[in-house]
XYZ file of C-alpha atoms in Angstrom:
166
model
C 7.281 18.881 8.750
C 5.358 21.214 11.013
C 5.607 24.932 11.563
C 6.292 26.380 15.009
C 2.546 26.879 15.437
C 1.876 23.194 14.786
C 0.409 23.494 11.297
C 1.666 21.597 8.308
C 0.720 24.089 5.616
C 3.584 26.489 6.264
C 6.045 23.611 6.384
C 5.109 22.354 2.905
C 7.810 24.650 1.524
C 10.451 22.290 2.931
C 9.186 19.274 0.984
C 11.188 19.973 -2.194
C 14.364 20.161 -0.115
C 13.478 16.943 1.686
C 12.945 15.179 -1.645
C 16.348 16.343 -2.926
C 18.002 15.249 0.320
C 16.395 11.787 0.302
C 17.485 11.073 -3.266
C 21.003 12.420 -2.619
C 21.276 10.067 0.369
C 20.230 7.053 -1.693
C 16.578 6.690 -0.680
C 14.070 5.706 -3.341
C 10.743 6.125 -1.534
C 8.952 8.356 0.939
C 6.060 7.452 3.248
C 3.910 10.582 3.303
C 1.879 11.240 6.464
C 2.906 8.021 8.129
C 5.099 6.865 10.984
C 5.556 10.174 12.832
C 1.913 10.860 13.619
C 1.288 13.381 10.847
C -1.755 11.442 9.747
C -3.733 12.240 12.871
C -2.144 15.629 13.542
C -3.191 17.294 10.282
C -6.464 18.296 8.723
C -7.672 16.603 5.569
C -6.795 19.750 3.592
C -3.258 19.784 5.028
C -2.744 16.132 4.192
C -3.911 16.677 0.628
C -1.619 19.712 0.287
C 1.402 17.790 1.607
C 0.766 14.929 -0.787
C 0.336 17.314 -3.702
C 3.642 18.971 -2.814
C 5.448 15.616 -2.691
C 3.940 14.554 -6.003
C 5.019 17.813 -7.644
C 8.694 17.483 -6.715
C 11.206 16.970 -9.495
C 12.417 13.768 -7.805
C 8.961 12.188 -7.887
C 8.182 13.388 -11.424
C 11.539 11.952 -12.586
C 10.686 8.615 -10.914
C 13.714 8.881 -8.604
C 11.458 8.802 -5.540
C 8.389 6.625 -5.076
C 5.486 7.840 -2.937
C 3.570 5.743 -0.442
C 0.726 7.725 1.109
C -0.790 6.918 4.463
C -4.467 7.798 4.087
C -6.227 6.569 7.216
C -8.435 9.025 9.085
C -10.725 8.582 12.067
C -13.741 8.994 9.758
C -13.899 6.176 7.163
C -15.403 8.407 4.427
C -12.420 10.764 4.792
C -10.077 7.796 4.468
C -11.676 6.882 1.150
C -11.652 10.531 0.018
C -7.959 10.851 0.794
C -7.174 7.509 -0.868
C -8.995 8.533 -4.040
C -7.166 11.867 -4.005
C -3.839 10.030 -3.661
C -4.760 7.613 -6.456
C -5.715 10.508 -8.757
C -2.302 12.067 -8.076
C -0.590 8.826 -9.114
C 0.968 7.611 -5.864
C 2.719 4.246 -5.956
C 0.641 2.884 -3.068
C -1.574 3.873 -0.171
C -1.506 2.482 3.344
C -4.540 1.753 5.481
C -4.748 1.468 9.263
C -7.905 0.170 10.930
C -9.851 2.704 13.011
C -8.666 3.115 16.575
C -12.026 4.008 18.110
C -14.715 1.717 16.684
C -12.408 -1.253 16.277
C -12.894 -4.402 14.245
C -12.715 -7.564 16.334
C -10.984 -10.624 14.942
C -9.003 -11.378 11.810
C -12.069 -11.761 9.570
C -13.426 -8.340 10.540
C -10.041 -6.668 10.001
C -9.648 -8.398 6.629
C -13.127 -7.313 5.538
C -12.459 -3.724 6.553
C -9.136 -3.741 4.666
C -10.680 -5.340 1.566
C -13.637 -2.943 1.556
C -11.212 -0.036 1.701
C -9.006 -1.492 -1.061
C -12.005 -1.952 -3.336
C -12.620 1.823 -3.107
C -9.287 2.349 -4.950
C -9.152 -0.834 -7.057
C -6.232 0.146 -9.299
C -3.987 1.453 -6.515
C -1.760 -0.907 -4.508
C -2.779 -1.004 -0.831
C -0.587 -1.754 2.175
C -2.085 -2.801 5.495
C -0.539 -0.558 8.146
C -0.397 -2.979 11.070
C 0.229 -0.885 14.194
C -1.539 -2.556 17.143
C -0.014 -0.259 19.756
C -1.717 2.676 18.021
C -4.988 1.051 16.962
C -5.515 -1.322 19.871
C -6.402 -4.002 17.319
C -4.566 -7.305 17.626
C -4.735 -9.636 14.651
C -2.718 -12.087 12.614
C -1.217 -9.944 9.894
C -0.697 -12.998 7.710
C -4.310 -14.194 7.976
C -5.632 -10.677 7.430
C -3.522 -10.147 4.305
C -4.415 -13.513 2.785
C -8.154 -13.033 3.381
C -8.209 -9.403 2.249
C -6.276 -10.193 -0.923
C -8.829 -12.849 -1.872
C -11.467 -10.101 -2.004
C -9.243 -7.256 -3.212
C -6.204 -8.203 -5.314
C -4.700 -4.729 -4.921
C -3.847 -5.540 -1.281
C -0.131 -6.075 -1.827
C 1.592 -6.051 1.556
C 1.985 -4.414 4.926
C 3.840 -1.856 6.947
C 4.514 -3.778 10.140
C 4.940 -1.649 13.264
C 4.979 -4.002 16.208
C 7.452 -5.855 18.395
C 5.780 -9.280 18.052
C 6.992 -10.997 14.898
C 4.868 -14.099 15.568
């Protein structure tokens, strides 16, 4: 949710209503700051505030709604900071997308980057957010997940956003 001026902070007030609506409609999870571009449209402070608002909803506290937090930022240290913040709040999982500027090349490099990230939040499940049209990084999701999981057992799956199922 964004305000008319483009900021997310003012729109945080709508989160409680969104949580109620999702549960009433039969949903059991929410992907915070993912899919619609919020992750790269908000400041780090706005992303933390949105996640805190989601985690404070009655639906999340009552375990009626699980929270998956997308934490990738353009700056890797901010990605780790946001992931640790999410983990401290008790999210069910975080998702990680490889950087879209200084890009890893090849499956082994992507897997290492994913594993290194996952090891920064070792008790939090991590999903690989595979979105090659956004990142410009082509890789075998299967090979990346298998290799990353060998180094970091908290790598548990992926959010696959691509048209090539091969």
